[in-house]
Amino acid sequence: MTTIHVITKENQQLYGDRLEEYFRLRHEVFVEERGWRDLHRPDGREIDAYDNGNAVYLLAIDQDRVVGGQRLYPTVLPHMLSEVFGHMAQRGLPRADRIFEWTRYFVIKERRMGRTDCRLLAAVQQFCLEEGITELTAVVEMWWLPRWQQVGFKVRPLGLPTMVEGQPCIAAAIRISAESLEHVSRLAGLRGAFLSRDSEASSDLDRVPYVAA
Amino acid sequence: MPLSDRAFDYATEAFAFIDGLDDLTSPDDVVEAVARAFSLFGFENFIMTGLPNPKERFEQVVLLKKWPMGWFDIYAKQDYVRSDPIIRLCKNTTQPFEWSEAPYDPMTERKAAEVMDRATDFRMREGFCLPIHGINGYEACFSMSGVDLDLSPRTKPALHLMAMYAFERARQLLEAKPPVAPSLLSPREREALIWAAAGKSAADTGEILGITERTVTAHIVSACQKLEAVNKTQAVARALQYKLIRL
């Protein structure tokens, strides 16, 4: 069965191989499948400036195999929406220590028909609720919006759709709520806590440098 | 007005429309709000509908519509949904498109040409369509049309966003509605009442729907019983009151 693991700076030594696999899968999905050539790297690992100690990964792992993943990054630090896609947030860019940016979401090809999607989406709501994160920001392809809405996510557009790599995309803010978690958990067939946190529990927010200024 | 100001206006319009959707409490409210906002772009008609699987009928999967009187009946009766090039492209793309971009071969696909041609009789000459691909294989579309549309790289992003949010609001409100109301009357009973509301006799209605006058009367009688109405006039009034039919 697929479990969603929380990986941070603190416990990433436990996930060395899985993280390597995750970066390779990102290259397969985003560069080879989606054709985002700017992300191409000769070593076949898609890693960018935000893959550092401030990132949190929620990886879907089934029997030692990564089948999907997503990344969270503090918006008080320079992040993708502030540095690269700022023009897409014409209504203003939410930045606060309780707001994280949500990027590099994917499910591997052979799992796209099942419940892995809903599990990853449930995991992000659950993790944020536990950590006191109130909102996520993201750039997403427009055709994804109904999927988020149908799993109960509350999505606020930050601007009009803009073409990115030939696809209309939008900058959006997603409100974290127990209601959304309940809705998506029901669709994912999940009950109770389901996040795996292999480490001494320490709030992930504690290590975020609060240095917006 | 300079281009940049116009573009800004579309953005403002789109965000105001989206924010206002939360205040709507019924599917009819969505129809009204969409009709008002989308008329600014030249749209006169629209439909939000699921894409029927081979066993479903078109009428069963329609969510909302503001379609010309008569066209819905023709479309359903002819089962155009199986040959409509707009519907076909919807299944195969995630991007919104103009009707003129939906390919078909008028020589070999007679019925596809027919549906596009007959639509123009109802002022549905140009159109814009947004495919919806949801979770668990859910497929739907929001198709809108008119005779003189303001479709450009400046207006399309605003329309795209507005359409997506309007569809979602309609879906939510219809999901929340108790299932008793829509199934109270059969599609034929509703149609018979709609034509009665338009002042048509049972004979006229039979002509329009391509069924006998006796069958029309049977539908009306059945609707009267279900609505506990003493006659056709009261049945129409009640169906309107309960929002089972719309004019």
PDB file of N, CA and C in Angstrom, chain A residues 111-197:
ATOM      1  N   ARG A 111       0.439   5.092 -12.335  1.00  0.00           N
ATOM      2  CA  ARG A 111      -0.429   5.242 -11.172  1.00  0.00           C
ATOM      3  C   ARG A 111      -1.476   6.338 -11.352  1.00  0.00           C
ATOM      4  N   ARG A 112      -1.587   6.885 -12.570  1.00  0.00           N
ATOM      5  CA  ARG A 112      -2.464   8.052 -12.719  1.00  0.00           C
ATOM      6  C   ARG A 112      -3.948   7.708 -12.721  1.00  0.00           C
ATOM      7  N   MET A 113      -4.273   6.430 -12.874  1.00  0.00           N
ATOM      8  CA  MET A 113      -5.689   6.077 -12.877  1.00  0.00           C
ATOM      9  C   MET A 113      -6.211   5.787 -11.472  1.00  0.00           C
ATOM     10  N   GLY A 114      -5.324   5.579 -10.521  1.00  0.00           N
ATOM     11  CA  GLY A 114      -5.771   5.128  -9.198  1.00  0.00           C
ATOM     12  C   GLY A 114      -5.950   6.249  -8.200  1.00  0.00           C
ATOM     13  N   ARG A 115      -5.761   5.883  -6.930  1.00  0.00           N
ATOM     14  CA  ARG A 115      -6.031   6.834  -5.864  1.00  0.00           C
ATOM     15  C   ARG A 115      -4.783   7.573  -5.393  1.00  0.00           C
ATOM     16  N   THR A 116      -3.644   7.338  -6.043  1.00  0.00           N
ATOM     17  CA  THR A 116      -2.407   7.986  -5.599  1.00  0.00           C
ATOM     18  C   THR A 116      -2.563   9.504  -5.570  1.00  0.00           C
ATOM     19  N   ASP A 117      -3.215  10.047  -6.601  1.00  0.00           N
ATOM     20  CA  ASP A 117      -3.480  11.481  -6.668  1.00  0.00           C
ATOM     21  C   ASP A 117      -4.166  11.972  -5.400  1.00  0.00           C
ATOM     22  N   CYS A 118      -5.294  11.340  -5.088  1.00  0.00           N
ATOM     23  CA  CYS A 118      -6.071  11.772  -3.924  1.00  0.00           C
ATOM     24  C   CYS A 118      -5.257  11.632  -2.646  1.00  0.00           C
ATOM     25  N   ARG A 119      -4.425  10.587  -2.555  1.00  0.00           N
ATOM     26  CA  ARG A 119      -3.608  10.406  -1.349  1.00  0.00           C
ATOM     27  C   ARG A 119      -2.596  11.531  -1.202  1.00  0.00           C
ATOM     28  N   LEU A 120      -1.955  11.892  -2.314  1.00  0.00           N
ATOM     29  CA  LEU A 120      -0.979  12.989  -2.249  1.00  0.00           C
ATOM     30  C   LEU A 120      -1.671  14.305  -1.887  1.00  0.00           C
ATOM     31  N   LEU A 121      -2.854  14.499  -2.442  1.00  0.00           N
ATOM     32  CA  LEU A 121      -3.581  15.740  -2.166  1.00  0.00           C
ATOM     33  C   LEU A 121      -4.076  15.766  -0.722  1.00  0.00           C
ATOM     34  N   ALA A 122      -4.500  14.607  -0.226  1.00  0.00           N
ATOM     35  CA  ALA A 122      -4.895  14.529   1.188  1.00  0.00           C
ATOM     36  C   ALA A 122      -3.678  14.800   2.075  1.00  0.00           C
ATOM     37  N   ALA A 123      -2.538  14.254   1.674  1.00  0.00           N
ATOM     38  CA  ALA A 123      -1.320  14.400   2.479  1.00  0.00           C
ATOM     39  C   ALA A 123      -0.926  15.862   2.622  1.00  0.00           C
ATOM     40  N   VAL A 124      -1.065  16.627   1.561  1.00  0.00           N
ATOM     41  CA  VAL A 124      -0.623  18.011   1.643  1.00  0.00           C
ATOM     42  C   VAL A 124      -1.544  18.797   2.584  1.00  0.00           C
ATOM     43  N   GLN A 125      -2.842  18.510   2.561  1.00  0.00           N
ATOM     44  CA  GLN A 125      -3.760  19.177   3.503  1.00  0.00           C
ATOM     45  C   GLN A 125      -3.437  18.758   4.942  1.00  0.00           C
ATOM     46  N   GLN A 126      -3.248  17.463   5.135  1.00  0.00           N
ATOM     47  CA  GLN A 126      -2.965  16.937   6.477  1.00  0.00           C
ATOM     48  C   GLN A 126      -1.674  17.536   7.047  1.00  0.00           C
ATOM     49  N   PHE A 127      -0.628  17.525   6.243  1.00  0.00           N
ATOM     50  CA  PHE A 127       0.659  18.042   6.696  1.00  0.00           C
ATOM     51  C   PHE A 127       0.539  19.518   7.078  1.00  0.00           C
ATOM     52  N   CYS A 128      -0.112  20.295   6.218  1.00  0.00           N
ATOM     53  CA  CYS A 128      -0.235  21.731   6.486  1.00  0.00           C
ATOM     54  C   CYS A 128      -1.059  21.994   7.745  1.00  0.00           C
ATOM     55  N   LEU A 129      -2.142  21.237   7.926  1.00  0.00           N
ATOM     56  CA  LEU A 129      -2.952  21.412   9.137  1.00  0.00           C
ATOM     57  C   LEU A 129      -2.114  21.121  10.369  1.00  0.00           C
ATOM     58  N   GLU A 130      -1.345  20.052  10.317  1.00  0.00           N
ATOM     59  CA  GLU A 130      -0.514  19.679  11.466  1.00  0.00           C
ATOM     60  C   GLU A 130       0.557  20.727  11.760  1.00  0.00           C
ATOM     61  N   GLU A 131       1.044  21.372  10.716  1.00  0.00           N
ATOM     62  CA  GLU A 131       2.142  22.327  10.884  1.00  0.00           C
ATOM     63  C   GLU A 131       1.660  23.763  11.048  1.00  0.00           C
ATOM     64  N   GLY A 132       0.360  23.970  11.009  1.00  0.00           N
ATOM     65  CA  GLY A 132      -0.159  25.332  11.138  1.00  0.00           C
ATOM     66  C   GLY A 132       0.011  26.171   9.884  1.00  0.00           C
ATOM     67  N   ILE A 133       0.252  25.514   8.744  1.00  0.00           N
ATOM     68  CA  ILE A 133       0.317  26.245   7.472  1.00  0.00           C
ATOM     69  C   ILE A 133      -1.121  26.518   7.023  1.00  0.00           C
ATOM     70  N   THR A 134      -1.413  27.773   6.712  1.00  0.00           N
ATOM     71  CA  THR A 134      -2.806  28.142   6.437  1.00  0.00           C
ATOM     72  C   THR A 134      -3.127  28.224   4.952  1.00  0.00           C
ATOM     73  N   GLU A 135      -2.099  28.415   4.140  1.00  0.00           N
ATOM     74  CA  GLU A 135      -2.354  28.611   2.717  1.00  0.00           C
ATOM     75  C   GLU A 135      -1.162  28.126   1.903  1.00  0.00           C
ATOM     76  N   LEU A 136      -1.450  27.646   0.699  1.00  0.00           N
ATOM     77  CA  LEU A 136      -0.397  27.267  -0.239  1.00  0.00           C
ATOM     78  C   LEU A 136      -0.536  28.136  -1.480  1.00  0.00           C
ATOM     79  N   THR A 137       0.582  28.466  -2.088  1.00  0.00           N
ATOM     80  CA  THR A 137       0.516  29.118  -3.392  1.00  0.00           C
ATOM     81  C   THR A 137       1.125  28.172  -4.414  1.00  0.00           C
ATOM     82  N   ALA A 138       0.669  28.290  -5.662  1.00  0.00           N
ATOM     83  CA  ALA A 138       1.157  27.364  -6.682  1.00  0.00           C
ATOM     84  C   ALA A 138       0.905  27.928  -8.071  1.00  0.00           C
ATOM     85  N   VAL A 139       1.697  27.485  -9.023  1.00  0.00           N
ATOM     86  CA  VAL A 139       1.407  27.725 -10.434  1.00  0.00           C
ATOM     87  C   VAL A 139       0.945  26.386 -10.992  1.00  0.00           C
ATOM     88  N   VAL A 140      -0.219  26.394 -11.629  1.00  0.00           N
ATOM     89  CA  VAL A 140      -0.791  25.123 -12.079  1.00  0.00           C
ATOM     90  C   VAL A 140      -1.367  25.287 -13.477  1.00  0.00           C
ATOM     91  N   GLU A 141      -1.341  24.207 -14.254  1.00  0.00           N
ATOM     92  CA  GLU A 141      -1.989  24.237 -15.560  1.00  0.00           C
ATOM     93  C   GLU A 141      -3.492  24.340 -15.338  1.00  0.00           C
ATOM     94  N   MET A 142      -4.116  25.185 -16.146  1.00  0.00           N
ATOM     95  CA  MET A 142      -5.548  25.452 -15.968  1.00  0.00           C
ATOM     96  C   MET A 142      -6.398  24.185 -15.913  1.00  0.00           C
ATOM     97  N   TRP A 143      -6.070  23.199 -16.726  1.00  0.00           N
ATOM     98  CA  TRP A 143      -6.965  22.034 -16.798  1.00  0.00           C
ATOM     99  C   TRP A 143      -6.955  21.239 -15.502  1.00  0.00           C
ATOM    100  N   TRP A 144      -5.996  21.559 -14.611  1.00  0.00           N
ATOM    101  CA  TRP A 144      -5.946  20.901 -13.311  1.00  0.00           C
ATOM    102  C   TRP A 144      -6.938  21.475 -12.319  1.00  0.00           C
ATOM    103  N   LEU A 145      -7.335  22.726 -12.517  1.00  0.00           N
ATOM    104  CA  LEU A 145      -8.208  23.392 -11.540  1.00  0.00           C
ATOM    105  C   LEU A 145      -9.447  22.572 -11.170  1.00  0.00           C
ATOM    106  N   PRO A 146     -10.204  22.043 -12.143  1.00  0.00           N
ATOM    107  CA  PRO A 146     -11.399  21.275 -11.765  1.00  0.00           C
ATOM    108  C   PRO A 146     -11.061  20.048 -10.915  1.00  0.00           C
ATOM    109  N   ARG A 147      -9.869  19.501 -11.132  1.00  0.00           N
ATOM    110  CA  ARG A 147      -9.481  18.340 -10.326  1.00  0.00           C
ATOM    111  C   ARG A 147      -9.322  18.752  -8.861  1.00  0.00           C
ATOM    112  N   TRP A 148      -8.645  19.854  -8.649  1.00  0.00           N
ATOM    113  CA  TRP A 148      -8.499  20.357  -7.271  1.00  0.00           C
ATOM    114  C   TRP A 148      -9.861  20.667  -6.674  1.00  0.00           C
ATOM    115  N   GLN A 149     -10.696  21.357  -7.466  1.00  0.00           N
ATOM    116  CA  GLN A 149     -12.002  21.765  -6.955  1.00  0.00           C
ATOM    117  C   GLN A 149     -12.854  20.545  -6.619  1.00  0.00           C
ATOM    118  N   GLN A 150     -12.769  19.512  -7.461  1.00  0.00           N
ATOM    119  CA  GLN A 150     -13.606  18.335  -7.232  1.00  0.00           C
ATOM    120  C   GLN A 150     -13.153  17.515  -6.019  1.00  0.00           C
ATOM    121  N   VAL A 151     -11.898  17.667  -5.586  1.00  0.00           N
ATOM    122  CA  VAL A 151     -11.496  16.982  -4.345  1.00  0.00           C
ATOM    123  C   VAL A 151     -11.709  17.883  -3.125  1.00  0.00           C
ATOM    124  N   GLY A 152     -12.334  19.057  -3.331  1.00  0.00           N
ATOM    125  CA  GLY A 152     -12.727  19.883  -2.194  1.00  0.00           C
ATOM    126  C   GLY A 152     -11.737  20.968  -1.817  1.00  0.00           C
ATOM    127  N   PHE A 153     -10.746  21.247  -2.672  1.00  0.00           N
ATOM    128  CA  PHE A 153      -9.797  22.319  -2.372  1.00  0.00           C
ATOM    129  C   PHE A 153     -10.440  23.676  -2.669  1.00  0.00           C
ATOM    130  N   LYS A 154     -10.175  24.649  -1.804  1.00  0.00           N
ATOM    131  CA  LYS A 154     -10.660  26.017  -2.023  1.00  0.00           C
ATOM    132  C   LYS A 154      -9.544  26.808  -2.709  1.00  0.00           C
ATOM    133  N   VAL A 155      -9.774  27.126  -3.978  1.00  0.00           N
ATOM    134  CA  VAL A 155      -8.704  27.698  -4.800  1.00  0.00           C
ATOM    135  C   VAL A 155      -9.053  29.122  -5.229  1.00  0.00           C
ATOM    136  N   ARG A 156      -8.171  30.064  -4.925  1.00  0.00           N
ATOM    137  CA  ARG A 156      -8.397  31.480  -5.270  1.00  0.00           C
ATOM    138  C   ARG A 156      -7.391  31.865  -6.342  1.00  0.00           C
ATOM    139  N   PRO A 157      -7.875  32.374  -7.488  1.00  0.00           N
ATOM    140  CA  PRO A 157      -6.908  32.763  -8.530  1.00  0.00           C
ATOM    141  C   PRO A 157      -6.162  34.036  -8.122  1.00  0.00           C
ATOM    142  N   LEU A 158      -4.862  34.063  -8.371  1.00  0.00           N
ATOM    143  CA  LEU A 158      -4.056  35.250  -8.065  1.00  0.00           C
ATOM    144  C   LEU A 158      -3.867  36.121  -9.299  1.00  0.00           C
ATOM    145  N   GLY A 159      -4.280  35.611 -10.447  1.00  0.00           N
ATOM    146  CA  GLY A 159      -4.151  36.372 -11.688  1.00  0.00           C
ATOM    147  C   GLY A 159      -4.898  35.652 -12.793  1.00  0.00           C
ATOM    148  N   LEU A 160      -4.803  36.192 -14.001  1.00  0.00           N
ATOM    149  CA  LEU A 160      -5.437  35.543 -15.152  1.00  0.00           C
ATOM    150  C   LEU A 160      -4.527  34.448 -15.692  1.00  0.00           C
ATOM    151  N   PRO A 161      -5.095  33.480 -16.419  1.00  0.00           N
ATOM    152  CA  PRO A 161      -4.254  32.454 -17.034  1.00  0.00           C
ATOM    153  C   PRO A 161      -3.198  33.070 -17.954  1.00  0.00           C
ATOM    154  N   THR A 162      -2.014  32.496 -17.937  1.00  0.00           N
ATOM    155  CA  THR A 162      -0.880  32.969 -18.727  1.00  0.00           C
ATOM    156  C   THR A 162      -0.223  31.744 -19.363  1.00  0.00           C
ATOM    157  N   MET A 163       0.246  31.900 -20.597  1.00  0.00           N
ATOM    158  CA  MET A 163       0.884  30.754 -21.247  1.00  0.00           C
ATOM    159  C   MET A 163       2.270  30.493 -20.647  1.00  0.00           C
ATOM    160  N   VAL A 164       2.497  29.254 -20.218  1.00  0.00           N
ATOM    161  CA  VAL A 164       3.808  28.816 -19.750  1.00  0.00           C
ATOM    162  C   VAL A 164       4.117  27.510 -20.480  1.00  0.00           C
ATOM    163  N   GLU A 165       5.218  27.476 -21.225  1.00  0.00           N
ATOM    164  CA  GLU A 165       5.582  26.278 -21.987  1.00  0.00           C
ATOM    165  C   GLU A 165       4.412  25.802 -22.848  1.00  0.00           C
ATOM    166  N   GLY A 166       3.702  26.751 -23.479  1.00  0.00           N
ATOM    167  CA  GLY A 166       2.621  26.398 -24.400  1.00  0.00           C
ATOM    168  C   GLY A 166       1.323  25.960 -23.743  1.00  0.00           C
ATOM    169  N   GLN A 167       1.228  26.057 -22.414  1.00  0.00           N
ATOM    170  CA  GLN A 167       0.018  25.640 -21.703  1.00  0.00           C
ATOM    171  C   GLN A 167      -0.513  26.819 -20.902  1.00  0.00           C
ATOM    172  N   PRO A 168      -1.842  27.072 -20.943  1.00  0.00           N
ATOM    173  CA  PRO A 168      -2.363  28.114 -20.054  1.00  0.00           C
ATOM    174  C   PRO A 168      -2.237  27.669 -18.594  1.00  0.00           C
ATOM    175  N   CYS A 169      -1.548  28.488 -17.816  1.00  0.00           N
ATOM    176  CA  CYS A 169      -1.323  28.183 -16.401  1.00  0.00           C
ATOM    177  C   CYS A 169      -1.830  29.335 -15.563  1.00  0.00           C
ATOM    178  N   ILE A 170      -2.030  29.065 -14.289  1.00  0.00           N
ATOM    179  CA  ILE A 170      -2.519  30.112 -13.408  1.00  0.00           C
ATOM    180  C   ILE A 170      -1.774  30.056 -12.084  1.00  0.00           C
ATOM    181  N   ALA A 171      -1.566  31.238 -11.492  1.00  0.00           N
ATOM    182  CA  ALA A 171      -1.060  31.310 -10.126  1.00  0.00           C
ATOM    183  C   ALA A 171      -2.271  31.310  -9.213  1.00  0.00           C
ATOM    184  N   ALA A 172      -2.225  30.492  -8.173  1.00  0.00           N
ATOM    185  CA  ALA A 172      -3.398  30.349  -7.314  1.00  0.00           C
ATOM    186  C   ALA A 172      -2.980  30.158  -5.867  1.00  0.00           C
ATOM    187  N   ALA A 173      -3.918  30.472  -4.971  1.00  0.00           N
ATOM    188  CA  ALA A 173      -3.711  30.227  -3.544  1.00  0.00           C
ATOM    189  C   ALA A 173      -4.757  29.225  -3.085  1.00  0.00           C
ATOM    190  N   ILE A 174      -4.315  28.237  -2.334  1.00  0.00           N
ATOM    191  CA  ILE A 174      -5.217  27.184  -1.847  1.00  0.00           C
ATOM    192  C   ILE A 174      -5.338  27.315  -0.334  1.00  0.00           C
ATOM    193  N   ARG A 175      -6.554  27.446   0.137  1.00  0.00           N
ATOM    194  CA  ARG A 175      -6.755  27.558   1.586  1.00  0.00           C
ATOM    195  C   ARG A 175      -6.732  26.169   2.220  1.00  0.00           C
ATOM    196  N   ILE A 176      -5.947  26.033   3.279  1.00  0.00           N
ATOM    197  CA  ILE A 176      -5.889  24.763   3.995  1.00  0.00           C
ATOM    198  C   ILE A 176      -7.055  24.702   4.973  1.00  0.00           C
ATOM    199  N   SER A 177      -7.769  23.600   4.985  1.00  0.00           N
ATOM    200  CA  SER A 177      -8.880  23.496   5.931  1.00  0.00           C
ATOM    201  C   SER A 177      -9.188  22.044   6.260  1.00  0.00           C
ATOM    202  N   ALA A 178      -9.741  21.843   7.465  1.00  0.00           N
ATOM    203  CA  ALA A 178     -10.135  20.499   7.894  1.00  0.00           C
ATOM    204  C   ALA A 178     -11.223  19.965   6.970  1.00  0.00           C
ATOM    205  N   GLU A 179     -12.059  20.884   6.468  1.00  0.00           N
ATOM    206  CA  GLU A 179     -13.147  20.506   5.567  1.00  0.00           C
ATOM    207  C   GLU A 179     -12.578  19.928   4.263  1.00  0.00           C
ATOM    208  N   SER A 180     -11.590  20.612   3.704  1.00  0.00           N
ATOM    209  CA  SER A 180     -10.971  20.109   2.473  1.00  0.00           C
ATOM    210  C   SER A 180     -10.304  18.762   2.724  1.00  0.00           C
ATOM    211  N   LEU A 181      -9.627  18.641   3.877  1.00  0.00           N
ATOM    212  CA  LEU A 181      -8.951  17.373   4.204  1.00  0.00           C
ATOM    213  C   LEU A 181      -9.959  16.234   4.277  1.00  0.00           C
ATOM    214  N   GLU A 182     -11.099  16.511   4.917  1.00  0.00           N
ATOM    215  CA  GLU A 182     -12.105  15.472   5.063  1.00  0.00           C
ATOM    216  C   GLU A 182     -12.633  15.032   3.695  1.00  0.00           C
ATOM    217  N   HIS A 183     -12.908  16.030   2.846  1.00  0.00           N
ATOM    218  CA  HIS A 183     -13.437  15.741   1.515  1.00  0.00           C
ATOM    219  C   HIS A 183     -12.469  14.861   0.710  1.00  0.00           C
ATOM    220  N   VAL A 184     -11.208  15.262   0.667  1.00  0.00           N
ATOM    221  CA  VAL A 184     -10.246  14.541  -0.163  1.00  0.00           C
ATOM    222  C   VAL A 184      -9.883  13.190   0.459  1.00  0.00           C
ATOM    223  N   SER A 185      -9.886  13.112   1.796  1.00  0.00           N
ATOM    224  CA  SER A 185      -9.577  11.836   2.447  1.00  0.00           C
ATOM    225  C   SER A 185     -10.643  10.793   2.116  1.00  0.00           C
ATOM    226  N   ARG A 186     -11.886  11.270   2.067  1.00  0.00           N
ATOM    227  CA  ARG A 186     -12.986  10.370   1.742  1.00  0.00           C
ATOM    228  C   ARG A 186     -12.772   9.795   0.331  1.00  0.00           C
ATOM    229  N   LEU A 187     -12.404  10.674  -0.602  1.00  0.00           N
ATOM    230  CA  LEU A 187     -12.170  10.207  -1.972  1.00  0.00           C
ATOM    231  C   LEU A 187     -10.951   9.292  -2.056  1.00  0.00           C
ATOM    232  N   ALA A 188      -9.973   9.530  -1.170  1.00  0.00           N
ATOM    233  CA  ALA A 188      -8.743   8.738  -1.204  1.00  0.00           C
ATOM    234  C   ALA A 188      -8.923   7.412  -0.455  1.00  0.00           C
ATOM    235  N   GLY A 189     -10.058   7.252   0.226  1.00  0.00           N
ATOM    236  CA  GLY A 189     -10.283   6.046   1.003  1.00  0.00           C
ATOM    237  C   GLY A 189      -9.394   5.978   2.230  1.00  0.00           C
ATOM    238  N   LEU A 190      -9.105   7.138   2.828  1.00  0.00           N
ATOM    239  CA  LEU A 190      -8.211   7.198   3.981  1.00  0.00           C
ATOM    240  C   LEU A 190      -9.004   7.549   5.229  1.00  0.00           C
ATOM    241  N   ARG A 191      -8.617   6.930   6.346  1.00  0.00           N
ATOM    242  CA  ARG A 191      -9.222   7.295   7.630  1.00  0.00           C
ATOM    243  C   ARG A 191      -8.117   7.593   8.621  1.00  0.00           C
ATOM    244  N   GLY A 192      -8.310   8.631   9.419  1.00  0.00           N
ATOM    245  CA  GLY A 192      -7.354   8.963  10.480  1.00  0.00           C
ATOM    246  C   GLY A 192      -6.022   9.436   9.926  1.00  0.00           C
ATOM    247  N   ALA A 193      -5.000   9.406  10.802  1.00  0.00           N
ATOM    248  CA  ALA A 193      -3.681   9.890  10.401  1.00  0.00           C
ATOM    249  C   ALA A 193      -3.036   8.890   9.453  1.00  0.00           C
ATOM    250  N   PHE A 194      -2.383   9.380   8.422  1.00  0.00           N
ATOM    251  CA  PHE A 194      -1.777   8.466   7.460  1.00  0.00           C
ATOM    252  C   PHE A 194      -0.423   8.949   6.980  1.00  0.00           C
ATOM    253  N   LEU A 195       0.060  10.046   7.557  1.00  0.00           N
ATOM    254  CA  LEU A 195       1.375  10.547   7.156  1.00  0.00           C
ATOM    255  C   LEU A 195       2.429   9.784   7.932  1.00  0.00           C
ATOM    256  N   SER A 196       3.497   9.409   7.223  1.00  0.00           N
ATOM    257  CA  SER A 196       4.598   8.746   7.899  1.00  0.00           C
ATOM    258  C   SER A 196       5.703   9.758   8.146  1.00  0.00           C
ATOM    259  N   ARG A 197       6.074   9.892   9.420  1.00  0.00           N
ATOM    260  CA  ARG A 197       7.146  10.825   9.788  1.00  0.00           C
ATOM    261  C   ARG A 197       8.210  10.038  10.520  1.00  0.00           C
TER     262      ARG A 197
END
